[in-house]
Amino acid sequence: MLQLGALQVYLLSDGVVQVDAGGMFGLVPRALWGRMVAPDAENRVPMHLRCLLVKVGDQNIVIDTGLGNKLDEKHRRQWGLERPQGDLLAGLARAGVAPAAVTLVINTHLHADHCAGNNFFDAAGALRPTFPQARYVVQRREYEDAMRPNERTRATYIPLNYEPLHLSGQLELLEGDTELAPGVRGVVTPGHTPGHMSVVLEGGGQAAVFLCDLATYLVHFEKLGWMTAYDVEPLITLETKRAWQQWAMQHHAYLISAHDPQPVARLRPDEHGTARIIPVDLAQD
Ligand SMILES: [Zn+2]
């Protein structure tokens, strides 16, 4: 747990999946990325599904909902999904939060690995919101793109994960950067998708940012030219990262990763002034 003034930030896991390294590293040669992560025999690398719980005042805020529990056995196998710590709901229970006590759900974007846990099928086969009392939010631009998937984005934009929530009025659409709770700010960080949102957390004179897929692995945040093959606007990702690198160094901010095996880091200039990722062990920081 990370305490930022009045904010208590819990890093929760919805599991770990295995993804093709070509997707994770795009144009970066294996000779370079291979020094940082070892692929398995099928050239797959691990991708964590990290979600956040932020407690502030009487609010319980969930940021991203992971792959959820609607997957059938075939899709679980395709993802190589494993849940050594249980799913997101198990993590919330350990933090003392029941699904009905969640007040706000922030979807950083609508790729399936970030929002499929928004809802679930009950025993009678009815689709229900996982967090019945919560207001859900996502950027309007993201929602509009996700409702018009093309041949390249169709596999990950699955309307079942978000359209019913919007139609029922539970999912609200944001128009750009938005203060969502005291010290919790959604900021548009375009590139991975045009409507992609990161979340800045501030309190007690400290700052953190949940990068989400602004940088899929932490090394992607350090190296401006590295990005996933899934980024639909890679040159925009590059410029967004350039701006947020400066912010992160100025604020000495915690960088919280959605997908890296290492959950938290900071960015510091080395002796040549080049930005470098410094892993942070929260237990010792
Ligand atoms: Zn992702």
PDB file of C-alpha atoms and ligand atoms in Angstrom:
ATOM      1  CA  MET A   1       0.000   0.000   0.000  1.00  0.00           C
ATOM      2  CA  LEU A   2       1.148   3.469  -0.878  1.00  0.00           C
ATOM      3  CA  GLN A   3      -0.002   6.360   1.317  1.00  0.00           C
ATOM      4  CA  LEU A   4      -0.141   9.775  -0.362  1.00  0.00           C
ATOM      5  CA  GLY A   5      -1.583  12.174   2.226  1.00  0.00           C
ATOM      6  CA  ALA A   6      -5.275  11.256   2.497  1.00  0.00           C
ATOM      7  CA  LEU A   7      -5.014   8.714  -0.345  1.00  0.00           C
ATOM      8  CA  GLN A   8      -4.429   5.031   0.328  1.00  0.00           C
ATOM      9  CA  VAL A   9      -3.394   3.322  -2.896  1.00  0.00           C
ATOM     10  CA  TYR A  10      -3.547  -0.482  -3.095  1.00  0.00           C
ATOM     11  CA  LEU A  11      -1.931  -2.330  -6.001  1.00  0.00           C
ATOM     12  CA  LEU A  12      -4.196  -5.263  -6.838  1.00  0.00           C
ATOM     13  CA  SER A  13      -3.746  -8.082  -9.351  1.00  0.00           C
ATOM     14  CA  ASP A  14      -6.283  -9.610 -11.693  1.00  0.00           C
ATOM     15  CA  GLY A  15      -3.639 -12.129 -12.744  1.00  0.00           C
ATOM     16  CA  VAL A  16      -0.839 -12.531 -15.255  1.00  0.00           C
ATOM     17  CA  VAL A  17      -1.187 -13.357 -18.947  1.00  0.00           C
ATOM     18  CA  GLN A  18       1.378 -14.336 -21.599  1.00  0.00           C
ATOM     19  CA  VAL A  19       1.528 -12.150 -24.690  1.00  0.00           C
ATOM     20  CA  ASP A  20       3.542 -12.307 -27.887  1.00  0.00           C
ATOM     21  CA  ALA A  21       6.805 -10.406 -27.491  1.00  0.00           C
ATOM     22  CA  GLY A  22       6.310  -8.947 -30.967  1.00  0.00           C
ATOM     23  CA  GLY A  23       3.193  -7.239 -29.662  1.00  0.00           C
ATOM     24  CA  MET A  24       4.927  -6.002 -26.525  1.00  0.00           C
ATOM     25  CA  PHE A  25       8.050  -4.626 -28.237  1.00  0.00           C
ATOM     26  CA  GLY A  26       6.982  -3.831 -31.801  1.00  0.00           C
ATOM     27  CA  LEU A  27       9.949  -2.574 -33.808  1.00  0.00           C
ATOM     28  CA  VAL A  28      12.532  -3.034 -31.035  1.00  0.00           C
ATOM     29  CA  PRO A  29      14.991  -5.817 -31.992  1.00  0.00           C
ATOM     30  CA  ARG A  30      14.996  -8.891 -29.795  1.00  0.00           C
ATOM     31  CA  ALA A  31      18.750  -8.402 -29.252  1.00  0.00           C
ATOM     32  CA  LEU A  32      17.810  -5.291 -27.217  1.00  0.00           C
ATOM     33  CA  TRP A  33      14.620  -6.256 -25.381  1.00  0.00           C
ATOM     34  CA  GLY A  34      15.924  -9.775 -24.788  1.00  0.00           C
ATOM     35  CA  ARG A  35      18.381  -8.333 -22.232  1.00  0.00           C
ATOM     36  CA  MET A  36      15.445  -7.227 -20.094  1.00  0.00           C
ATOM     37  CA  VAL A  37      12.973 -10.079 -20.256  1.00  0.00           C
ATOM     38  CA  ALA A  38      13.312 -13.737 -21.230  1.00  0.00           C
ATOM     39  CA  PRO A  39      10.576 -14.983 -23.590  1.00  0.00           C
ATOM     40  CA  ASP A  40       9.222 -18.524 -23.285  1.00  0.00           C
ATOM     41  CA  ALA A  41       9.517 -21.202 -25.994  1.00  0.00           C
ATOM     42  CA  GLU A  42       6.580 -19.621 -27.862  1.00  0.00           C
ATOM     43  CA  ASN A  43       8.181 -16.134 -27.745  1.00  0.00           C
ATOM     44  CA  ARG A  44       5.730 -14.925 -25.129  1.00  0.00           C
ATOM     45  CA  VAL A  45       6.468 -12.573 -22.241  1.00  0.00           C
ATOM     46  CA  PRO A  46       4.479 -12.058 -19.037  1.00  0.00           C
ATOM     47  CA  MET A  47       1.996  -9.211 -18.813  1.00  0.00           C
ATOM     48  CA  HIS A  48       0.613  -8.450 -15.375  1.00  0.00           C
ATOM     49  CA  LEU A  49      -2.974  -7.237 -15.004  1.00  0.00           C
ATOM     50  CA  ARG A  50      -2.585  -4.644 -12.270  1.00  0.00           C
ATOM     51  CA  CYS A  51      -5.564  -2.646 -11.063  1.00  0.00           C
ATOM     52  CA  LEU A  52      -5.644   0.001  -8.331  1.00  0.00           C
ATOM     53  CA  LEU A  53      -7.895   0.593  -5.361  1.00  0.00           C
ATOM     54  CA  VAL A  54      -7.760   4.156  -4.035  1.00  0.00           C
ATOM     55  CA  LYS A  55      -9.415   4.890  -0.714  1.00  0.00           C
ATOM     56  CA  VAL A  56      -9.998   8.593  -0.087  1.00  0.00           C
ATOM     57  CA  GLY A  57     -12.544   9.946   2.393  1.00  0.00           C
ATOM     58  CA  ASP A  58     -15.605   7.730   2.069  1.00  0.00           C
ATOM     59  CA  GLN A  59     -14.796   6.813  -1.535  1.00  0.00           C
ATOM     60  CA  ASN A  60     -13.484   3.491  -2.805  1.00  0.00           C
ATOM     61  CA  ILE A  61     -12.157   3.982  -6.322  1.00  0.00           C
ATOM     62  CA  VAL A  62     -11.187   1.098  -8.613  1.00  0.00           C
ATOM     63  CA  ILE A  63      -8.927   1.908 -11.552  1.00  0.00           C
ATOM     64  CA  ASP A  64      -9.242  -0.690 -14.326  1.00  0.00           C
ATOM     65  CA  THR A  65     -11.008  -3.997 -13.856  1.00  0.00           C
ATOM     66  CA  GLY A  66      -8.741  -6.541 -15.579  1.00  0.00           C
ATOM     67  CA  LEU A  67      -9.919  -9.512 -17.624  1.00  0.00           C
ATOM     68  CA  GLY A  68     -12.753 -10.346 -15.239  1.00  0.00           C
ATOM     69  CA  ASN A  69     -14.677 -13.589 -15.181  1.00  0.00           C
ATOM     70  CA  LYS A  70     -16.574 -13.734 -18.494  1.00  0.00           C
ATOM     71  CA  LEU A  71     -13.799 -15.609 -20.342  1.00  0.00           C
ATOM     72  CA  ASP A  72     -14.488 -19.174 -21.417  1.00  0.00           C
ATOM     73  CA  GLU A  73     -11.855 -21.896 -21.076  1.00  0.00           C
ATOM     74  CA  LYS A  74     -10.606 -21.408 -24.660  1.00  0.00           C
ATOM     75  CA  HIS A  75      -9.933 -17.691 -24.158  1.00  0.00           C
ATOM     76  CA  ARG A  76      -8.365 -18.224 -20.741  1.00  0.00           C
ATOM     77  CA  ARG A  77      -5.953 -20.656 -22.414  1.00  0.00           C
ATOM     78  CA  GLN A  78      -5.274 -18.227 -25.277  1.00  0.00           C
ATOM     79  CA  TRP A  79      -4.318 -15.546 -22.776  1.00  0.00           C
ATOM     80  CA  GLY A  80      -2.407 -18.045 -20.619  1.00  0.00           C
ATOM     81  CA  LEU A  81      -4.231 -16.464 -17.675  1.00  0.00           C
ATOM     82  CA  GLU A  82      -2.980 -17.373 -14.219  1.00  0.00           C
ATOM     83  CA  ARG A  83      -4.132 -15.889 -10.938  1.00  0.00           C
ATOM     84  CA  PRO A  84      -1.698 -16.798  -8.176  1.00  0.00           C
ATOM     85  CA  GLN A  85      -3.235 -14.103  -5.910  1.00  0.00           C
ATOM     86  CA  GLY A  86      -6.806 -14.684  -7.083  1.00  0.00           C
ATOM     87  CA  ASP A  87      -8.730 -12.158  -9.146  1.00  0.00           C
ATOM     88  CA  LEU A  88      -9.401  -8.445  -8.611  1.00  0.00           C
ATOM     89  CA  LEU A  89     -12.363  -9.182  -6.343  1.00  0.00           C
ATOM     90  CA  ALA A  90     -10.169 -11.325  -4.091  1.00  0.00           C
ATOM     91  CA  GLY A  91      -7.702  -8.438  -3.817  1.00  0.00           C
ATOM     92  CA  LEU A  92     -10.493  -5.998  -2.990  1.00  0.00           C
ATOM     93  CA  ALA A  93     -11.765  -8.378  -0.300  1.00  0.00           C
ATOM     94  CA  ARG A  94      -8.272  -8.503   1.245  1.00  0.00           C
ATOM     95  CA  ALA A  95      -8.354  -4.697   1.340  1.00  0.00           C
ATOM     96  CA  GLY A  96     -11.724  -4.857   3.106  1.00  0.00           C
ATOM     97  CA  VAL A  97     -13.806  -3.593   0.182  1.00  0.00           C
ATOM     98  CA  ALA A  98     -16.941  -5.415  -1.020  1.00  0.00           C
ATOM     99  CA  PRO A  99     -18.024  -4.879  -4.659  1.00  0.00           C
ATOM    100  CA  ALA A 100     -21.093  -2.918  -3.495  1.00  0.00           C
ATOM    101  CA  ALA A 101     -18.835  -0.522  -1.531  1.00  0.00           C
ATOM    102  CA  VAL A 102     -16.983   0.655  -4.652  1.00  0.00           C
ATOM    103  CA  THR A 103     -18.126   4.199  -5.491  1.00  0.00           C
ATOM    104  CA  LEU A 104     -16.192   4.951  -8.691  1.00  0.00           C
ATOM    105  CA  VAL A 105     -14.659   2.802 -11.450  1.00  0.00           C
ATOM    106  CA  ILE A 106     -12.165   4.467 -13.786  1.00  0.00           C
ATOM    107  CA  ASN A 107     -11.519   2.711 -17.116  1.00  0.00           C
ATOM    108  CA  THR A 108      -8.195   4.028 -18.442  1.00  0.00           C
ATOM    109  CA  HIS A 109      -9.216   2.713 -21.848  1.00  0.00           C
ATOM    110  CA  LEU A 110     -11.486  -0.018 -23.209  1.00  0.00           C
ATOM    111  CA  HIS A 111      -9.049  -2.720 -24.327  1.00  0.00           C
ATOM    112  CA  ALA A 112     -10.342  -6.010 -22.945  1.00  0.00           C
ATOM    113  CA  ASP A 113      -7.519  -6.482 -20.445  1.00  0.00           C
ATOM    114  CA  HIS A 114      -8.553  -3.225 -18.703  1.00  0.00           C
ATOM    115  CA  CYS A 115     -12.353  -3.367 -18.635  1.00  0.00           C
ATOM    116  CA  ALA A 116     -13.637  -6.933 -19.096  1.00  0.00           C
ATOM    117  CA  GLY A 117     -14.058  -7.086 -15.314  1.00  0.00           C
ATOM    118  CA  ASN A 118     -16.610  -4.238 -15.485  1.00  0.00           C
ATOM    119  CA  ASN A 119     -19.424  -6.786 -15.516  1.00  0.00           C
ATOM    120  CA  PHE A 120     -20.092 -10.510 -15.186  1.00  0.00           C
ATOM    121  CA  PHE A 121     -22.717 -13.158 -15.900  1.00  0.00           C
ATOM    122  CA  ASP A 122     -24.642 -14.217 -12.800  1.00  0.00           C
ATOM    123  CA  ALA A 123     -25.770 -17.785 -12.130  1.00  0.00           C
ATOM    124  CA  ALA A 124     -28.935 -17.201 -14.179  1.00  0.00           C
ATOM    125  CA  GLY A 125     -26.875 -15.990 -17.148  1.00  0.00           C
ATOM    126  CA  ALA A 126     -27.803 -12.303 -16.736  1.00  0.00           C
ATOM    127  CA  LEU A 127     -25.132  -9.681 -17.338  1.00  0.00           C
ATOM    128  CA  ARG A 128     -24.587  -7.586 -14.186  1.00  0.00           C
ATOM    129  CA  PRO A 129     -22.259  -4.756 -13.246  1.00  0.00           C
ATOM    130  CA  THR A 130     -19.478  -6.034 -10.986  1.00  0.00           C
ATOM    131  CA  PHE A 131     -19.779  -2.856  -8.904  1.00  0.00           C
ATOM    132  CA  PRO A 132     -23.536  -2.199  -8.668  1.00  0.00           C
ATOM    133  CA  GLN A 133     -23.339   1.095  -6.742  1.00  0.00           C
ATOM    134  CA  ALA A 134     -20.414   2.632  -8.631  1.00  0.00           C
ATOM    135  CA  ARG A 135     -20.310   5.356 -11.211  1.00  0.00           C
ATOM    136  CA  TYR A 136     -18.065   4.191 -14.087  1.00  0.00           C
ATOM    137  CA  VAL A 137     -16.081   6.675 -16.213  1.00  0.00           C
ATOM    138  CA  VAL A 138     -14.056   6.603 -19.434  1.00  0.00           C
ATOM    139  CA  GLN A 139     -13.026   9.271 -21.938  1.00  0.00           C
ATOM    140  CA  ARG A 140     -15.733  10.002 -24.549  1.00  0.00           C
ATOM    141  CA  ARG A 141     -13.173   9.683 -27.364  1.00  0.00           C
ATOM    142  CA  GLU A 142     -12.201   6.228 -26.128  1.00  0.00           C
ATOM    143  CA  TYR A 143     -15.825   5.111 -25.939  1.00  0.00           C
ATOM    144  CA  GLU A 144     -16.576   6.351 -29.448  1.00  0.00           C
ATOM    145  CA  ASP A 145     -13.523   4.573 -30.886  1.00  0.00           C
ATOM    146  CA  ALA A 146     -14.382   1.416 -28.963  1.00  0.00           C
ATOM    147  CA  MET A 147     -17.909   1.438 -30.403  1.00  0.00           C
ATOM    148  CA  ARG A 148     -16.479   1.640 -33.931  1.00  0.00           C
ATOM    149  CA  PRO A 149     -13.743  -1.001 -33.909  1.00  0.00           C
ATOM    150  CA  ASN A 150     -11.918  -1.679 -37.147  1.00  0.00           C
ATOM    151  CA  GLU A 151     -10.100  -4.734 -38.485  1.00  0.00           C
ATOM    152  CA  ARG A 152      -7.076  -3.935 -36.307  1.00  0.00           C
ATOM    153  CA  THR A 153      -8.852  -3.145 -33.015  1.00  0.00           C
ATOM    154  CA  ARG A 154     -11.827  -5.502 -33.182  1.00  0.00           C
ATOM    155  CA  ALA A 155     -10.235  -8.316 -31.164  1.00  0.00           C
ATOM    156  CA  THR A 156      -9.803  -6.122 -28.087  1.00  0.00           C
ATOM    157  CA  TYR A 157     -12.768  -3.705 -28.284  1.00  0.00           C
ATOM    158  CA  ILE A 158     -15.650  -5.895 -27.112  1.00  0.00           C
ATOM    159  CA  PRO A 159     -18.814  -3.789 -26.601  1.00  0.00           C
ATOM    160  CA  LEU A 160     -20.246  -6.293 -24.106  1.00  0.00           C
ATOM    161  CA  ASN A 161     -17.658  -4.972 -21.623  1.00  0.00           C
ATOM    162  CA  TYR A 162     -18.897  -1.364 -21.733  1.00  0.00           C
ATOM    163  CA  GLU A 163     -21.921  -0.712 -23.970  1.00  0.00           C
ATOM    164  CA  PRO A 164     -24.566  -2.122 -21.559  1.00  0.00           C
ATOM    165  CA  LEU A 165     -23.144   0.049 -18.754  1.00  0.00           C
ATOM    166  CA  HIS A 166     -23.378   3.131 -20.931  1.00  0.00           C
ATOM    167  CA  LEU A 167     -26.906   2.321 -22.077  1.00  0.00           C
ATOM    168  CA  SER A 168     -28.045   1.899 -18.468  1.00  0.00           C
ATOM    169  CA  GLY A 169     -26.536   5.283 -17.569  1.00  0.00           C
ATOM    170  CA  GLN A 170     -23.934   3.828 -15.203  1.00  0.00           C
ATOM    171  CA  LEU A 171     -20.918   4.559 -17.465  1.00  0.00           C
ATOM    172  CA  GLU A 172     -20.315   8.294 -17.946  1.00  0.00           C
ATOM    173  CA  LEU A 173     -18.154   9.810 -20.651  1.00  0.00           C
ATOM    174  CA  LEU A 174     -15.449  12.340 -19.739  1.00  0.00           C
ATOM    175  CA  GLU A 175     -14.451  15.315 -21.883  1.00  0.00           C
ATOM    176  CA  GLY A 176     -10.699  15.514 -21.362  1.00  0.00           C
ATOM    177  CA  ASP A 177      -8.694  15.910 -18.138  1.00  0.00           C
ATOM    178  CA  THR A 178     -10.999  15.591 -15.129  1.00  0.00           C
ATOM    179  CA  GLU A 179     -10.633  15.846 -11.333  1.00  0.00           C
ATOM    180  CA  LEU A 180     -12.466  12.667 -10.282  1.00  0.00           C
ATOM    181  CA  ALA A 181     -12.006  12.904  -6.509  1.00  0.00           C
ATOM    182  CA  PRO A 182      -9.786  15.030  -4.249  1.00  0.00           C
ATOM    183  CA  GLY A 183      -6.231  14.205  -5.353  1.00  0.00           C
ATOM    184  CA  VAL A 184      -7.387  11.860  -8.161  1.00  0.00           C
ATOM    185  CA  ARG A 185      -7.129  13.265 -11.671  1.00  0.00           C
ATOM    186  CA  GLY A 186      -7.780  11.518 -14.979  1.00  0.00           C
ATOM    187  CA  VAL A 187      -5.393  12.863 -17.634  1.00  0.00           C
ATOM    188  CA  VAL A 188      -5.618  12.121 -21.340  1.00  0.00           C
ATOM    189  CA  THR A 189      -2.352  10.505 -22.490  1.00  0.00           C
ATOM    190  CA  PRO A 190      -2.934   9.745 -26.174  1.00  0.00           C
ATOM    191  CA  GLY A 191      -0.966   7.352 -28.367  1.00  0.00           C
ATOM    192  CA  HIS A 192      -1.728   3.778 -27.303  1.00  0.00           C
ATOM    193  CA  THR A 193      -5.243   4.906 -28.190  1.00  0.00           C
ATOM    194  CA  PRO A 194      -6.375   8.501 -28.898  1.00  0.00           C
ATOM    195  CA  GLY A 195      -8.626   8.510 -25.826  1.00  0.00           C
ATOM    196  CA  HIS A 196      -6.230   6.715 -23.474  1.00  0.00           C
ATOM    197  CA  MET A 197      -6.221   8.050 -19.913  1.00  0.00           C
ATOM    198  CA  SER A 198      -3.630   7.820 -17.152  1.00  0.00           C
ATOM    199  CA  VAL A 199      -4.463   8.686 -13.543  1.00  0.00           C
ATOM    200  CA  VAL A 200      -2.487  11.148 -11.404  1.00  0.00           C
ATOM    201  CA  LEU A 201      -2.689  10.669  -7.639  1.00  0.00           C
ATOM    202  CA  GLU A 202      -1.562  13.490  -5.348  1.00  0.00           C
ATOM    203  CA  GLY A 203      -1.511  13.973  -1.597  1.00  0.00           C
ATOM    204  CA  GLY A 204       0.765  14.877   1.276  1.00  0.00           C
ATOM    205  CA  GLY A 205       3.110  16.712  -1.082  1.00  0.00           C
ATOM    206  CA  GLN A 206       3.737  13.507  -3.076  1.00  0.00           C
ATOM    207  CA  ALA A 207       2.631  12.448  -6.540  1.00  0.00           C
ATOM    208  CA  ALA A 208       2.115   9.192  -8.390  1.00  0.00           C
ATOM    209  CA  VAL A 209       0.838   8.326 -11.833  1.00  0.00           C
ATOM    210  CA  PHE A 210      -0.824   5.104 -12.938  1.00  0.00           C
ATOM    211  CA  LEU A 211       0.743   5.040 -16.397  1.00  0.00           C
ATOM    212  CA  CYS A 212      -1.379   2.250 -17.748  1.00  0.00           C
ATOM    213  CA  ASP A 213      -0.486   1.754 -21.437  1.00  0.00           C
ATOM    214  CA  LEU A 214       1.262   5.093 -21.831  1.00  0.00           C
ATOM    215  CA  ALA A 215       4.155   2.741 -21.045  1.00  0.00           C
ATOM    216  CA  THR A 216       3.208  -0.936 -21.088  1.00  0.00           C
ATOM    217  CA  TYR A 217       6.469  -2.038 -19.466  1.00  0.00           C
ATOM    218  CA  LEU A 218       8.418   0.506 -17.398  1.00  0.00           C
ATOM    219  CA  VAL A 219      11.263   0.413 -19.910  1.00  0.00           C
ATOM    220  CA  HIS A 220       8.837   1.842 -22.456  1.00  0.00           C
ATOM    221  CA  PHE A 221       8.601   4.966 -20.278  1.00  0.00           C
ATOM    222  CA  GLU A 222      12.389   5.286 -20.077  1.00  0.00           C
ATOM    223  CA  LYS A 223      13.011   4.808 -23.803  1.00  0.00           C
ATOM    224  CA  LEU A 224      10.867   7.232 -25.804  1.00  0.00           C
ATOM    225  CA  GLY A 225      11.226   5.239 -29.028  1.00  0.00           C
ATOM    226  CA  TRP A 226      10.040   1.953 -27.522  1.00  0.00           C
ATOM    227  CA  MET A 227       6.348   1.168 -27.672  1.00  0.00           C
ATOM    228  CA  THR A 228       4.053  -1.748 -28.253  1.00  0.00           C
ATOM    229  CA  ALA A 229       2.837  -2.872 -31.660  1.00  0.00           C
ATOM    230  CA  TYR A 230      -0.692  -2.182 -30.375  1.00  0.00           C
ATOM    231  CA  ASP A 231      -0.188   1.584 -30.133  1.00  0.00           C
ATOM    232  CA  VAL A 232      -2.455   3.030 -32.822  1.00  0.00           C
ATOM    233  CA  GLU A 233      -0.652   6.403 -32.872  1.00  0.00           C
ATOM    234  CA  PRO A 234       2.972   5.566 -32.068  1.00  0.00           C
ATOM    235  CA  LEU A 235       4.457   8.983 -32.833  1.00  0.00           C
ATOM    236  CA  ILE A 236       1.888  10.554 -30.502  1.00  0.00           C
ATOM    237  CA  THR A 237       2.794   8.040 -27.794  1.00  0.00           C
ATOM    238  CA  LEU A 238       6.377   9.232 -28.177  1.00  0.00           C
ATOM    239  CA  GLU A 239       5.516  12.912 -27.649  1.00  0.00           C
ATOM    240  CA  THR A 240       3.095  12.169 -24.788  1.00  0.00           C
ATOM    241  CA  LYS A 241       5.864  10.236 -23.037  1.00  0.00           C
ATOM    242  CA  ARG A 242       8.346  13.064 -23.623  1.00  0.00           C
ATOM    243  CA  ALA A 243       6.030  15.482 -21.758  1.00  0.00           C
ATOM    244  CA  TRP A 244       5.227  13.052 -18.932  1.00  0.00           C
ATOM    245  CA  GLN A 245       8.889  12.141 -18.427  1.00  0.00           C
ATOM    246  CA  GLN A 246       9.482  15.788 -17.543  1.00  0.00           C
ATOM    247  CA  TRP A 247       6.474  15.836 -15.208  1.00  0.00           C
ATOM    248  CA  ALA A 248       7.620  12.625 -13.499  1.00  0.00           C
ATOM    249  CA  MET A 249      11.116  13.956 -12.851  1.00  0.00           C
ATOM    250  CA  GLN A 250       9.901  17.375 -11.671  1.00  0.00           C
ATOM    251  CA  HIS A 251       7.473  15.792  -9.214  1.00  0.00           C
ATOM    252  CA  HIS A 252       9.775  12.947  -8.169  1.00  0.00           C
ATOM    253  CA  ALA A 253       6.657  10.902  -8.858  1.00  0.00           C
ATOM    254  CA  TYR A 254       5.982   7.252  -8.260  1.00  0.00           C
ATOM    255  CA  LEU A 255       5.327   5.522 -11.580  1.00  0.00           C
ATOM    256  CA  ILE A 256       2.806   2.725 -11.156  1.00  0.00           C
ATOM    257  CA  SER A 257       2.809   0.181 -13.970  1.00  0.00           C
ATOM    258  CA  ALA A 258      -0.223  -1.777 -15.111  1.00  0.00           C
ATOM    259  CA  HIS A 259       1.685  -4.544 -16.862  1.00  0.00           C
ATOM    260  CA  ASP A 260       5.357  -4.670 -15.777  1.00  0.00           C
ATOM    261  CA  PRO A 261       6.463  -7.418 -13.372  1.00  0.00           C
ATOM    262  CA  GLN A 262       8.020  -4.546 -11.350  1.00  0.00           C
ATOM    263  CA  PRO A 263       5.014  -2.589 -10.027  1.00  0.00           C
ATOM    264  CA  VAL A 264       6.545   0.780  -9.065  1.00  0.00           C
ATOM    265  CA  ALA A 265       9.507   2.922 -10.110  1.00  0.00           C
ATOM    266  CA  ARG A 266      10.729   6.469 -10.351  1.00  0.00           C
ATOM    267  CA  LEU A 267      12.439   8.253 -13.210  1.00  0.00           C
ATOM    268  CA  ARG A 268      15.745  10.020 -12.556  1.00  0.00           C
ATOM    269  CA  PRO A 269      18.356  11.567 -14.832  1.00  0.00           C
ATOM    270  CA  ASP A 270      21.697   9.721 -14.851  1.00  0.00           C
ATOM    271  CA  GLU A 271      25.088  11.491 -14.951  1.00  0.00           C
ATOM    272  CA  HIS A 272      24.557  12.203 -18.679  1.00  0.00           C
ATOM    273  CA  GLY A 273      21.093  13.668 -18.061  1.00  0.00           C
ATOM    274  CA  THR A 274      19.360  10.655 -19.632  1.00  0.00           C
ATOM    275  CA  ALA A 275      16.124   9.580 -17.941  1.00  0.00           C
ATOM    276  CA  ARG A 276      16.495   6.231 -16.174  1.00  0.00           C
ATOM    277  CA  ILE A 277      13.943   3.983 -14.494  1.00  0.00           C
ATOM    278  CA  ILE A 278      14.775   3.308 -10.844  1.00  0.00           C
ATOM    279  CA  PRO A 279      12.707   0.454  -9.349  1.00  0.00           C
ATOM    280  CA  VAL A 280      11.041   1.290  -6.021  1.00  0.00           C
ATOM    281  CA  ASP A 281      10.402  -1.310  -3.343  1.00  0.00           C
ATOM    282  CA  LEU A 282       7.337   0.081  -1.565  1.00  0.00           C
ATOM    283  CA  ALA A 283       8.092  -1.931   1.568  1.00  0.00           C
ATOM    284  CA  GLN A 284      11.432  -0.140   1.910  1.00  0.00           C
ATOM    285  CA  ASP A 285      10.782   3.252   0.345  1.00  0.00           C
TER     286      ASP A 285
HETATM  287 ZN    ZN B   1      -3.021  -2.929 -21.484  1.00  0.00          ZN
END
